[in-house]
PDB file of C-alpha atoms (C1' of nucleotides) in Angstrom:
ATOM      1  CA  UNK A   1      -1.076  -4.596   3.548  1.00  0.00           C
ATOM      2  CA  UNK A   2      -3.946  -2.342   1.910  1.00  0.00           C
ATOM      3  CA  UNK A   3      -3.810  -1.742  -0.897  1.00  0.00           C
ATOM      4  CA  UNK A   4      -6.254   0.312  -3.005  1.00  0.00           C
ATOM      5  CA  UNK A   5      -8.646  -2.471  -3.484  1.00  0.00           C
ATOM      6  CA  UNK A   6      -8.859  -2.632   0.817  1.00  0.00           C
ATOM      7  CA  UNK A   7      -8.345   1.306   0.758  1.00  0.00           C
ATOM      8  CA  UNK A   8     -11.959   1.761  -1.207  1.00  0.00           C
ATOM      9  CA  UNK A   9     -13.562  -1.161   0.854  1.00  0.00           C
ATOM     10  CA  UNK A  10     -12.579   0.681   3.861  1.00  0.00           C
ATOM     11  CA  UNK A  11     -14.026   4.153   2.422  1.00  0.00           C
ATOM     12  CA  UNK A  12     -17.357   2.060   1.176  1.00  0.00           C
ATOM     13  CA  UNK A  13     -17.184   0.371   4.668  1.00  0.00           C
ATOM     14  CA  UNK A  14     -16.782   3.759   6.764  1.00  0.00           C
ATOM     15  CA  UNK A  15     -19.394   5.795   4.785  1.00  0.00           C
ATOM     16  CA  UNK A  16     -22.385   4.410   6.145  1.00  0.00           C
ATOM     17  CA  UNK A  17     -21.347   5.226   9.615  1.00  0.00           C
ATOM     18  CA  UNK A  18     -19.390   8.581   9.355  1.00  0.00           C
ATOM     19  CA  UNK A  19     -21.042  10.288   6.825  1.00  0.00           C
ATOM     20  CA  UNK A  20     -23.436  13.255   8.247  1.00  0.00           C
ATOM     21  CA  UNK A  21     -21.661  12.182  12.045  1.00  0.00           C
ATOM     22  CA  UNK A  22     -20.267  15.395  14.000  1.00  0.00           C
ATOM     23  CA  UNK A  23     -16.989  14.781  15.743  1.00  0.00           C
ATOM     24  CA  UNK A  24     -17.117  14.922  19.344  1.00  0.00           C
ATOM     25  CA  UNK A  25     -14.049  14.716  19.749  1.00  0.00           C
ATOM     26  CA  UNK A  26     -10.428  13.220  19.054  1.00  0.00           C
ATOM     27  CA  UNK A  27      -7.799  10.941  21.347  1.00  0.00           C
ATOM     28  CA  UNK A  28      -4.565  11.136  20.377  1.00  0.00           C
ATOM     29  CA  UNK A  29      -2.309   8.242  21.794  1.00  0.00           C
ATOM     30  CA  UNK A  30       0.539   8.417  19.658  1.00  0.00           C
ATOM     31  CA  UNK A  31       1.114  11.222  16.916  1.00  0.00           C
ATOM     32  CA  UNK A  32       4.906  10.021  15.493  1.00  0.00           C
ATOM     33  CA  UNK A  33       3.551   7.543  12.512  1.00  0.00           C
ATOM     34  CA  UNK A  34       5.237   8.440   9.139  1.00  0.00           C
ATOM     35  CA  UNK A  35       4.828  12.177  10.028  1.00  0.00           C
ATOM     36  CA  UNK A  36       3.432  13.362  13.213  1.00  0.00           C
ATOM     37  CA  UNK A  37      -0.473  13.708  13.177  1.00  0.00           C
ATOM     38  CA  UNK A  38      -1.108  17.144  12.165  1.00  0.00           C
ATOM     39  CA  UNK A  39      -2.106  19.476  15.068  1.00  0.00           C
ATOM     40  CA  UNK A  40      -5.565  20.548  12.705  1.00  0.00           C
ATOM     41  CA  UNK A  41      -6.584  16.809  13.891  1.00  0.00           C
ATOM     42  CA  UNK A  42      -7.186  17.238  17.658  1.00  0.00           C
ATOM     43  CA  UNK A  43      -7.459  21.268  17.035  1.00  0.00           C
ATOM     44  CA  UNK A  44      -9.783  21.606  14.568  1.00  0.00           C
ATOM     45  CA  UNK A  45     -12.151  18.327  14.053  1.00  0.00           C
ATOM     46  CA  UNK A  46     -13.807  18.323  16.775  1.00  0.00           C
ATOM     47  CA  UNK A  47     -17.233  20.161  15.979  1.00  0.00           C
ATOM     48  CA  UNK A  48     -17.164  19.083  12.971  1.00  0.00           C
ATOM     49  CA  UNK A  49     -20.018  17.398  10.189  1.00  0.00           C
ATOM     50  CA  UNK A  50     -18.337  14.908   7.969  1.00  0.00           C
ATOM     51  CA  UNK A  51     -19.782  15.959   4.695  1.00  0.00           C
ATOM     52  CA  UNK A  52     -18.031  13.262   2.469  1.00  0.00           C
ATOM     53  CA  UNK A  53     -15.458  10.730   2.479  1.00  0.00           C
ATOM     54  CA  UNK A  54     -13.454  10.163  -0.438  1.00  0.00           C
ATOM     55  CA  UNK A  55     -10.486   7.662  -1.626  1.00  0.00           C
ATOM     56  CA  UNK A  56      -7.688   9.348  -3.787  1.00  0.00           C
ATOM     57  CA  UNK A  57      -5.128   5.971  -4.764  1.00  0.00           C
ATOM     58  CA  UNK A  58      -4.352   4.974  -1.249  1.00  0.00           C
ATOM     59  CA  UNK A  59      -5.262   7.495   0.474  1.00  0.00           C
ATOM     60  CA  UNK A  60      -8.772   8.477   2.096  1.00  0.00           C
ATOM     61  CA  UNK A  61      -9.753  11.878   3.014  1.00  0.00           C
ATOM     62  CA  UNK A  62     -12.243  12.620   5.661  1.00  0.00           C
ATOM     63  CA  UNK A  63     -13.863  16.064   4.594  1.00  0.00           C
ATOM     64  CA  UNK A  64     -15.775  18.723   6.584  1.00  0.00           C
ATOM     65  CA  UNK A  65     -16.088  22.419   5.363  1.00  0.00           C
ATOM     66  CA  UNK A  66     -13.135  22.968   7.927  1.00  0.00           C
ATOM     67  CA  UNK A  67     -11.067  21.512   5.854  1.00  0.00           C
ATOM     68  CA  UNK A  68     -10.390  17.677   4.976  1.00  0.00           C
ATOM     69  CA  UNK A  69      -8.155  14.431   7.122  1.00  0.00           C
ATOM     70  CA  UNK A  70      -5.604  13.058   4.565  1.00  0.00           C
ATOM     71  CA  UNK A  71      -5.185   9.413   6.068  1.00  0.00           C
ATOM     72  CA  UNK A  72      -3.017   6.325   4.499  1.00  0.00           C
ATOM     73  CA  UNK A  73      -2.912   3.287   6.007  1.00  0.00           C
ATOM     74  CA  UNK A  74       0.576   2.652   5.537  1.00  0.00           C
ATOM     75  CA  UNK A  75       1.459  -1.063   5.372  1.00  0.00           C
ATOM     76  CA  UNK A  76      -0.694  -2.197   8.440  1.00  0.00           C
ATOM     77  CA  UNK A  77      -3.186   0.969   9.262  1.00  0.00           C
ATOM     78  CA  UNK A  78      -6.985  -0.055   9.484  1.00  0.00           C
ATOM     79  CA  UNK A  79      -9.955   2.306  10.476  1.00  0.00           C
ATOM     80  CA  UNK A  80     -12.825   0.791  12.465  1.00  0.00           C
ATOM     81  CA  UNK A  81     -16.072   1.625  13.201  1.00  0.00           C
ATOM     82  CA  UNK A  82     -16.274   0.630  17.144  1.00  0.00           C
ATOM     83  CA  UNK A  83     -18.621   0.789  19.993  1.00  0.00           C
ATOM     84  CA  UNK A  84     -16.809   3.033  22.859  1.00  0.00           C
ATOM     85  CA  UNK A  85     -16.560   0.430  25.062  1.00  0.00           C
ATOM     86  CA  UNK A  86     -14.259  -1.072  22.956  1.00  0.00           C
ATOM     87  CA  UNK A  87     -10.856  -1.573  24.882  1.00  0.00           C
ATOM     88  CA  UNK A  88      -8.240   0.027  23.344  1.00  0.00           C
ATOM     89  CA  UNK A  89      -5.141  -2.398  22.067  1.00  0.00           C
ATOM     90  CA  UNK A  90      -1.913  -2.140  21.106  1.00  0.00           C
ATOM     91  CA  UNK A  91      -1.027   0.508  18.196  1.00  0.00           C
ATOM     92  CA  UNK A  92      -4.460   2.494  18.827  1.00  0.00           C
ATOM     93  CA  UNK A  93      -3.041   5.572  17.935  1.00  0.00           C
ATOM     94  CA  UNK A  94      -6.441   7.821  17.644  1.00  0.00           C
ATOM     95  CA  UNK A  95      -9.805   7.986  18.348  1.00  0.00           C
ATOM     96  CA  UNK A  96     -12.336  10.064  16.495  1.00  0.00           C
ATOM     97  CA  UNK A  97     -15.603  10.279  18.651  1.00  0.00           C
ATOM     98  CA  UNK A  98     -18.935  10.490  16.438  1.00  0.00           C
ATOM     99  CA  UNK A  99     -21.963  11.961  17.543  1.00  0.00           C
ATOM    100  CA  UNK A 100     -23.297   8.331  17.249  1.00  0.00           C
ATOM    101  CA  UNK A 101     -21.722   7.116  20.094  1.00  0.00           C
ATOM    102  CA  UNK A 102     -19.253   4.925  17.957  1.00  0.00           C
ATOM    103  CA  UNK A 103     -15.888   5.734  17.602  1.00  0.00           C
ATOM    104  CA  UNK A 104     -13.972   6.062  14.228  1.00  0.00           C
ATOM    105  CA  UNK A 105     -10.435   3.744  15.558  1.00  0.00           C
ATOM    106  CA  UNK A 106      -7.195   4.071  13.424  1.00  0.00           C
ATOM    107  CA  UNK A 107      -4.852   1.304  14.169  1.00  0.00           C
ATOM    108  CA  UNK A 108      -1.127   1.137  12.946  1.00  0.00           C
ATOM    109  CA  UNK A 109       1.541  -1.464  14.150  1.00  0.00           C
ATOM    110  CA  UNK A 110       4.129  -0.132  11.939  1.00  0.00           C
ATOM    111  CA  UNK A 111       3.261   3.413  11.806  1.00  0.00           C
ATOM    112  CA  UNK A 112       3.876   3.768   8.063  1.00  0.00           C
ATOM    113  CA  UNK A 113       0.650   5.372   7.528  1.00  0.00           C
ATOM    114  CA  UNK A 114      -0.200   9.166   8.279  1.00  0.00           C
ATOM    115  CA  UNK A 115      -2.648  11.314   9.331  1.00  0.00           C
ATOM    116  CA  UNK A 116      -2.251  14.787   7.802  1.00  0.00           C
ATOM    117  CA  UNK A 117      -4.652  18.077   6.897  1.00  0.00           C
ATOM    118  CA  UNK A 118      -5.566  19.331   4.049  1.00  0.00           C
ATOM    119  CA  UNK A 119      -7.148  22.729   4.058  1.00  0.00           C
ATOM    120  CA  UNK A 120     -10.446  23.561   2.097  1.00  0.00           C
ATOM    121  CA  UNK A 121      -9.919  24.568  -1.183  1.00  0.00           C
ATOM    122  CA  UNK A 122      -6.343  23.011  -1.397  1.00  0.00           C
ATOM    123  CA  UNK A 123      -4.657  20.032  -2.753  1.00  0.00           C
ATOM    124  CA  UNK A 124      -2.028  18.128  -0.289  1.00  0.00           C
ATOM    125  CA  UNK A 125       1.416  18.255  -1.750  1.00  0.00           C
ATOM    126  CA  UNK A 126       1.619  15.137  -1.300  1.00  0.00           C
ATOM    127  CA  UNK A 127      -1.371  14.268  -3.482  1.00  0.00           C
ATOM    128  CA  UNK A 128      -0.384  16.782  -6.446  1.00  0.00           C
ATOM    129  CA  UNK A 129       2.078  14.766  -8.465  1.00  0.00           C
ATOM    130  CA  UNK A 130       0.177  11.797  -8.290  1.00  0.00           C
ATOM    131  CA  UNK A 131      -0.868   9.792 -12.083  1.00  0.00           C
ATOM    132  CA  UNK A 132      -4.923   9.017 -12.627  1.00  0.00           C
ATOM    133  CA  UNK A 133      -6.464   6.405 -10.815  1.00  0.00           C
ATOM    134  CA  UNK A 134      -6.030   3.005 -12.674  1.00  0.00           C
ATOM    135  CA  UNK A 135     -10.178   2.788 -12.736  1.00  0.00           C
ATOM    136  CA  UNK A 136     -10.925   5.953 -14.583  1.00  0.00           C
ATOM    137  CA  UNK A 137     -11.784   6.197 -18.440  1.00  0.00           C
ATOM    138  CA  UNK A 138      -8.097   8.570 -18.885  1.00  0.00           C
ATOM    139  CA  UNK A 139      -6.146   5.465 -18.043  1.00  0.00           C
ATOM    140  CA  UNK A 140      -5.792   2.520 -20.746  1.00  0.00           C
ATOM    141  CA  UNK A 141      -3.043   1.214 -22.827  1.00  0.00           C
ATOM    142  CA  UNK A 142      -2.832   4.113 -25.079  1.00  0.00           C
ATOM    143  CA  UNK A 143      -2.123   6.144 -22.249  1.00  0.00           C
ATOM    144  CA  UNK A 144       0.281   3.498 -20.349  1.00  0.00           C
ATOM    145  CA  UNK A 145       1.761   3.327 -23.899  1.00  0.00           C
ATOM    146  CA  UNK A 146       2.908   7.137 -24.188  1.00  0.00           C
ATOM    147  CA  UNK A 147       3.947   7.416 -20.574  1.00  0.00           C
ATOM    148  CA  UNK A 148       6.503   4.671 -20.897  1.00  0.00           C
ATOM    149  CA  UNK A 149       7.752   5.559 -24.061  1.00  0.00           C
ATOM    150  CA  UNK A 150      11.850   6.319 -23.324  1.00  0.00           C
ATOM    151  CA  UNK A 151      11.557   4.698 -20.444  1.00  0.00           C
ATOM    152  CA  UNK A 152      14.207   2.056 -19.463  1.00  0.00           C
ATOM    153  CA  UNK A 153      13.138   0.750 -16.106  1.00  0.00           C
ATOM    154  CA  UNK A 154      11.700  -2.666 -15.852  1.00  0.00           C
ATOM    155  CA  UNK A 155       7.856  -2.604 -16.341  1.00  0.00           C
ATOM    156  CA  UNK A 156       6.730  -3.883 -13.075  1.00  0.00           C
ATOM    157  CA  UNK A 157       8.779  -0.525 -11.559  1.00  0.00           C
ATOM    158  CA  UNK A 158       6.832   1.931 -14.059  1.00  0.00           C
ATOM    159  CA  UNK A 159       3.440   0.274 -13.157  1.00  0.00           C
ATOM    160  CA  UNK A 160       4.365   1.235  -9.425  1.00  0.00           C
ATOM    161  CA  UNK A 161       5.529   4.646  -9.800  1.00  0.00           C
ATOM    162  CA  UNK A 162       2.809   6.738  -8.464  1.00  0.00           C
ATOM    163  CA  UNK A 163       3.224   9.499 -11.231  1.00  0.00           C
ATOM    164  CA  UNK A 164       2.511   7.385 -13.930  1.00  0.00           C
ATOM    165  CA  UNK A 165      -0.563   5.519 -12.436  1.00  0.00           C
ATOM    166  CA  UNK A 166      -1.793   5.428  -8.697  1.00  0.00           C
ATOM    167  CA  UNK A 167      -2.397   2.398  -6.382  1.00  0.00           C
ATOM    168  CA  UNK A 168      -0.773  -0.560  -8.263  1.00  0.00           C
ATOM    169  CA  UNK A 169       1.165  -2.132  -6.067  1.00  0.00           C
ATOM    170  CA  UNK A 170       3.647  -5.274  -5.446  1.00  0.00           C
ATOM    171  CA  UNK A 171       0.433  -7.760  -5.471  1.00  0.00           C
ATOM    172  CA  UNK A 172      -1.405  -6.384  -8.428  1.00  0.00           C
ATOM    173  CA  UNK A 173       1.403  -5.378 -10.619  1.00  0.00           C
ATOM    174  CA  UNK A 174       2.173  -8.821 -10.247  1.00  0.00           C
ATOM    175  CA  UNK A 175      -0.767 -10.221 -10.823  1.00  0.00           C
ATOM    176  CA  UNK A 176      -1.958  -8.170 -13.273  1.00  0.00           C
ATOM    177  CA  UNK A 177       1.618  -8.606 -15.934  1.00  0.00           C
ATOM    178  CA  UNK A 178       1.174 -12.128 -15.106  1.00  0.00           C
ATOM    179  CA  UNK A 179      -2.363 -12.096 -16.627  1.00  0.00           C
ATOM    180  CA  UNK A 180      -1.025 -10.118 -19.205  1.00  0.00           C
ATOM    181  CA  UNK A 181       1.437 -12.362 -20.162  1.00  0.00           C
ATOM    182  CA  UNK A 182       4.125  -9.823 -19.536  1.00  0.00           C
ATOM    183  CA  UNK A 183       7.501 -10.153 -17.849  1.00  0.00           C
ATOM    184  CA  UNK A 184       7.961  -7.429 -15.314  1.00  0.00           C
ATOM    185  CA  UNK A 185      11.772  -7.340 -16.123  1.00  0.00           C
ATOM    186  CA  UNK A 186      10.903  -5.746 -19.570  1.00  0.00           C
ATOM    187  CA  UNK A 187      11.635  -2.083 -20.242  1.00  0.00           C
ATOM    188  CA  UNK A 188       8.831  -0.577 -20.080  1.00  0.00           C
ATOM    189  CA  UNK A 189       9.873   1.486 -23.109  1.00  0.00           C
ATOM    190  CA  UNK A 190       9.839  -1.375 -25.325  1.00  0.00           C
ATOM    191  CA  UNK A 191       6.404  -2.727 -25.113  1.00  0.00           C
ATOM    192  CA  UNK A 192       4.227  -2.117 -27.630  1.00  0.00           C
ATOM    193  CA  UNK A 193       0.860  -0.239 -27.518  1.00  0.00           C
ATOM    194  CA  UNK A 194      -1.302  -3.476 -28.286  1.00  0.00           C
ATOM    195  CA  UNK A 195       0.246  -5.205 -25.180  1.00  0.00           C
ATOM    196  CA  UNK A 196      -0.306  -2.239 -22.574  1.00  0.00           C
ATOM    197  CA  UNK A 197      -4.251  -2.116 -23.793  1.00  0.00           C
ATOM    198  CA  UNK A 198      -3.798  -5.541 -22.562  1.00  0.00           C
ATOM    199  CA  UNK A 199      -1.888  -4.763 -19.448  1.00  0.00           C
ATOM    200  CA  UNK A 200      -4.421  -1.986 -18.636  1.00  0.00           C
ATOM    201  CA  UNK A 201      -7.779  -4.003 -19.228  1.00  0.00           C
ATOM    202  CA  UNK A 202      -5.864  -6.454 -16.502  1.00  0.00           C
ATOM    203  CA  UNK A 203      -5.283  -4.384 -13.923  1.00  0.00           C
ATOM    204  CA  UNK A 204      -8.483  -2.635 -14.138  1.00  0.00           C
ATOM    205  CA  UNK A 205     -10.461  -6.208 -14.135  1.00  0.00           C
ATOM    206  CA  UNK A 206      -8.339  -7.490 -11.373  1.00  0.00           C
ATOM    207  CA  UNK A 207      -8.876  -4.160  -9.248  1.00  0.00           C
ATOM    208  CA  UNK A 208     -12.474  -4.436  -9.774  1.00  0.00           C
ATOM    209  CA  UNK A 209     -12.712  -7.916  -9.460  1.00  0.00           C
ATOM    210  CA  UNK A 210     -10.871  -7.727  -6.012  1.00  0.00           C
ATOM    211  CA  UNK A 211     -12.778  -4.539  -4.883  1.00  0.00           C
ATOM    212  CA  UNK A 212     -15.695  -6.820  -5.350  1.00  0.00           C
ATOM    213  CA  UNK A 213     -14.611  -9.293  -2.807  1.00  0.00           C
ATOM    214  CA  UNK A 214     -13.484  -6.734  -0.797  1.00  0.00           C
ATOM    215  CA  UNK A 215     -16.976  -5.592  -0.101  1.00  0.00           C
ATOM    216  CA  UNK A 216     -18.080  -8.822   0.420  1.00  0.00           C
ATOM    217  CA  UNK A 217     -15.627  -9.387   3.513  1.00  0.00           C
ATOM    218  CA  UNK A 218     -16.335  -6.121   4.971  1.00  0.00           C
ATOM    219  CA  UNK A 219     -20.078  -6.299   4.942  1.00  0.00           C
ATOM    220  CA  UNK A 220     -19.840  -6.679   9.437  1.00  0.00           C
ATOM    221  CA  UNK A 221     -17.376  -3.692   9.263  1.00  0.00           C
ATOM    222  CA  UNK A 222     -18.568  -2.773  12.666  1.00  0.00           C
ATOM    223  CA  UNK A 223     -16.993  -6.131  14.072  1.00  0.00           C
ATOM    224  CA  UNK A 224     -13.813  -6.312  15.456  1.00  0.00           C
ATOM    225  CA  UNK A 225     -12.724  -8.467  12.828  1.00  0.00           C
ATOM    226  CA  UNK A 226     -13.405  -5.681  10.163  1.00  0.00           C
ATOM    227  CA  UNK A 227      -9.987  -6.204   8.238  1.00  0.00           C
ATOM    228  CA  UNK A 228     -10.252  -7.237   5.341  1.00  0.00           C
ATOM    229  CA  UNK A 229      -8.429 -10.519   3.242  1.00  0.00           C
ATOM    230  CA  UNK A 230      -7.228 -10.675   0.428  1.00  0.00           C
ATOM    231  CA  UNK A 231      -8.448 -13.336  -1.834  1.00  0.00           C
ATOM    232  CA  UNK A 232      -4.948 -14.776  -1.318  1.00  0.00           C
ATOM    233  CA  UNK A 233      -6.072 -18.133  -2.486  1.00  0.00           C
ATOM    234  CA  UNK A 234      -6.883 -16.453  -5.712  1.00  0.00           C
ATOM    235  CA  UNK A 235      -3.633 -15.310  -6.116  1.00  0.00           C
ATOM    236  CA  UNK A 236      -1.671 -16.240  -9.451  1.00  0.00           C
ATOM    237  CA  UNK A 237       1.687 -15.397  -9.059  1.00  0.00           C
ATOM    238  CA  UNK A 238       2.802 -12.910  -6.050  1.00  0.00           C
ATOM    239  CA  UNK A 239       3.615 -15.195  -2.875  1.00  0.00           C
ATOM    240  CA  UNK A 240       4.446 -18.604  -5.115  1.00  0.00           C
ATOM    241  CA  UNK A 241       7.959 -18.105  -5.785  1.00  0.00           C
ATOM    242  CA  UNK A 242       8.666 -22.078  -6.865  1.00  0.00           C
ATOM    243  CA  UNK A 243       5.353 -23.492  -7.102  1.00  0.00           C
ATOM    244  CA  UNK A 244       4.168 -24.138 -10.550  1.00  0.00           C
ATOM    245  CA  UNK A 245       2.491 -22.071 -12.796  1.00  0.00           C
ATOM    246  CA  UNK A 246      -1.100 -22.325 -12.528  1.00  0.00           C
ATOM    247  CA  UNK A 247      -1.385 -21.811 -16.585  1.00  0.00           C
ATOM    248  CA  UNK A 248       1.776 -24.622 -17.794  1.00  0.00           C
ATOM    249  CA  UNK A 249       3.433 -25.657 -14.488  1.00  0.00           C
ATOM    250  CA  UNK A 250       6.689 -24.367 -14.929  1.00  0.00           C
ATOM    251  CA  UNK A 251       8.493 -23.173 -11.427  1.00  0.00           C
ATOM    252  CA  UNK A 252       7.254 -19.535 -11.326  1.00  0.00           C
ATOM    253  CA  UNK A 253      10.722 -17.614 -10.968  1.00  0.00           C
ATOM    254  CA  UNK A 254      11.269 -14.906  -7.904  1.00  0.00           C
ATOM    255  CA  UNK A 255      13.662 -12.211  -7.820  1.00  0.00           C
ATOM    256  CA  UNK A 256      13.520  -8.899  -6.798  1.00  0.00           C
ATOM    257  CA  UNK A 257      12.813  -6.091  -8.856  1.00  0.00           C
ATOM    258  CA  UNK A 258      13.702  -2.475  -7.828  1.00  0.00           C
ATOM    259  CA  UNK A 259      13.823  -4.085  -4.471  1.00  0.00           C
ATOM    260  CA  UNK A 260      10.379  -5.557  -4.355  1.00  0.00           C
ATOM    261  CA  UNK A 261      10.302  -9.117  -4.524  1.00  0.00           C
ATOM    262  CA  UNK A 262       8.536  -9.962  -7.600  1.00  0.00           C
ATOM    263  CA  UNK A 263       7.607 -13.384  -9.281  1.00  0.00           C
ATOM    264  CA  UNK A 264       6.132 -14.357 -12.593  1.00  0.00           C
ATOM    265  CA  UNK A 265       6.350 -17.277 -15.349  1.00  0.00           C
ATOM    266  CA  UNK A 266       8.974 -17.429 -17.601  1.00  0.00           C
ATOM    267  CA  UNK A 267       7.374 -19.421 -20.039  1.00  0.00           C
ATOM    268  CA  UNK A 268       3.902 -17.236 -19.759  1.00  0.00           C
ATOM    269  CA  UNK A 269       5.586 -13.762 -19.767  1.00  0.00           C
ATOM    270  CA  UNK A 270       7.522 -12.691 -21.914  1.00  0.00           C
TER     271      UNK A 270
ATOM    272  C1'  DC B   1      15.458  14.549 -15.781  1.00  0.00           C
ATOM    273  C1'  DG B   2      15.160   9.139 -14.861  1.00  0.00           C
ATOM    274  C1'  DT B   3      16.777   5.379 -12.217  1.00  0.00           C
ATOM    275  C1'  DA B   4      18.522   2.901  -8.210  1.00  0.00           C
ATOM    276  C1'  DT B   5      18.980   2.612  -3.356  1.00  0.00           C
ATOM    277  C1'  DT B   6      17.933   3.506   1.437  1.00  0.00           C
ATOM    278  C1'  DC B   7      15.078   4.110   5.123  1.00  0.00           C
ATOM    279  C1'  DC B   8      11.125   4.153   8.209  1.00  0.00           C
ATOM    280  C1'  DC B   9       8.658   0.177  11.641  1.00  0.00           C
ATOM    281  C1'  DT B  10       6.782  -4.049  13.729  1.00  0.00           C
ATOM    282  C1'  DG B  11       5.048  -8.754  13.397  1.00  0.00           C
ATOM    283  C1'  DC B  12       5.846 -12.993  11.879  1.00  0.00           C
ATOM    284  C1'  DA B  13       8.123 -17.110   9.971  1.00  0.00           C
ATOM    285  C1'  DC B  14      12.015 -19.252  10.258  1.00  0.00           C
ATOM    286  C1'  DG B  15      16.308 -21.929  12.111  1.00  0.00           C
ATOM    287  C1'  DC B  16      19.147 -23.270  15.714  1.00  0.00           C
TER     288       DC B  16
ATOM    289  C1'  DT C   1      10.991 -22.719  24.692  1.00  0.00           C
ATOM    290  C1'  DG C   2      13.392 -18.892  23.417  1.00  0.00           C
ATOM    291  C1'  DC C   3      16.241 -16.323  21.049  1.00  0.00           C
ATOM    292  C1'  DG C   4      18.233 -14.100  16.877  1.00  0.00           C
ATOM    293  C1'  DT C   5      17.763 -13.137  11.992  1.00  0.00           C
ATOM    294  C1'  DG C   6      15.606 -11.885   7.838  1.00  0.00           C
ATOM    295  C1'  DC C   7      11.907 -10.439   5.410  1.00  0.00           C
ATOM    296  C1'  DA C   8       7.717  -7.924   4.100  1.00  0.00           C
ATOM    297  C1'  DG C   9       6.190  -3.459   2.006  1.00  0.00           C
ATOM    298  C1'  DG C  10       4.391   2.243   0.349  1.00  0.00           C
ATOM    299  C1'  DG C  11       6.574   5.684  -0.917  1.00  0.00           C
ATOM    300  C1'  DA C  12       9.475   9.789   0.368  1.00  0.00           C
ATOM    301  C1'  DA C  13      14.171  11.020   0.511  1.00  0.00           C
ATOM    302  C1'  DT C  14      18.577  10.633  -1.103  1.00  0.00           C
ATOM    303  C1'  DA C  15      22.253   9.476  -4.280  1.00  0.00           C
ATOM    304  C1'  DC C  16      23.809   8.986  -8.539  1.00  0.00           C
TER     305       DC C  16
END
DNA sequence: CGTATTCCCTGCACGC
DNA sequence: TGCGTGCAGGGAATAC
């Protein structure tokens, strides 16, 4: 499950071996993920000089003055850097051959991610409503603050919604209210600025903090075992539905939350 | 407009 | 052992 902490390692991981590579060329085993691969992929790419490769919340784009690859790993995509004798496994869906002899490998069991094109100069529809990214200076509680304002969801749902910030999802939303000391049933509406500068600092420390592990993990990224862990052991609250607390021991409670299962103290948050 | 729900897909953890 | 069932989840699409 990548999520934007794993989405950057995998950009810091891939850069190294991609960037300044020409494409030789492209395999395409399987185009229906999310959306069918976009033709530009196969038609286009090949030729190519990767002149940059950039992460926008979860998704990466592969640039080249041709125009750019708008990938998201879904829920179980990964991108590895492989020698070509590599055999191919199951859910292999494309190749992209690099004028180093390695192969760029995107892998997908449940073909939720996508592989799109953007063309130079442009910005992907799918990438224009999107909120800042939670690690820039324009979002912190004062901002969180005014973008919830008349809003009645639960908290946990506006800290997901893409518009209002990018690449929070169920794990760190979690984890980040829970270090807040925030229930994620509150409207967000009705949370006052002092305790979203506290939310924000949270989820920008945890994002960092995991990014940080993240690199650690992927430092053999060539390796077939290039996918990266979370620090699940780490983990406060998401994934301990009934265990206690790890701040005062009560049973942390579980219950799902705009359909995303979602657990958190009801002693701690409030 | 905001909010809630559904759906896509496969692997895995269960229980019988 | 082997099957069926339920769940996980990003986020677009759809329904209110």
């Amino acid at each position: 499950m990548p999520e934007l902490p794993e989405v950057e390692t995998t950009r810091a991981g891939l850069a190294p071996h991609v960037l300044g590579r020409t494409i030789r060329g492209v395999v395409l085993r399987r185009a229906d993920l999310r959306w069918p691969i976009s033709p530009e992929i196969s038609d286009v790419l090949p030729g190519q000089r990767i002149e940059a490769i950039r992460r926008r919340a979860k998704y990466l784009l592969i640039d080249t003055d041709a125009g750019s690859a708008l990938l998201h790993l879904g829920m179980s995509g990964s991108l590895r850097v492989l020698a070509p004798d590599v055999p191919v496994r199951a859910h292999d869906h494309v190749d992209i051959a690099l004028d180093s002899g390695r192969v760029l490998r995107f892998n997908d069991p449940r073909r939720f991610g996508c592989l799109l094109w953007q063309a130079p100069g442009t910005t992907h529809e799918l990438l224009r409503a999107l909120g800042p990214e939670p690690l820039d200076d324009d979002f912190d509680g004062e901002y969180l603050f005014r973008a919830s304002r008349g809003r009645r969801a639960p908290v946990k749902s506006v800290l997901m919604d893409q518009r209002i910030v990018v690449g929070v999802g169920n794990i760190y939303a979690a984890e980040a209210l829970f270090a807040a000391g925030i229930s994620p049933l509150r409207e967000a509406g009705r949370i006052s600025r002092e305790r979203y500068v506290r939310l924000a600092a949270e989820i920008k420390r945890i994002l960092a903090y995991a990014i940080g592990r993240g690199g650690t993990t992927l430092r053999d990224f060539i390796s077939p075992d290039g996918a990266p862990g979370y620090f699940e052991q780490e983990l406060s609250a998401y994934g301990r539905g009934g265990q206690p607390c790890p701040t005062c021991g009560t049973a942390l409670r579980q219950a799902l939350v705009g359909q995303r299962a979602t657990v958190w103290c009801p002693r701690c948050q409030r």
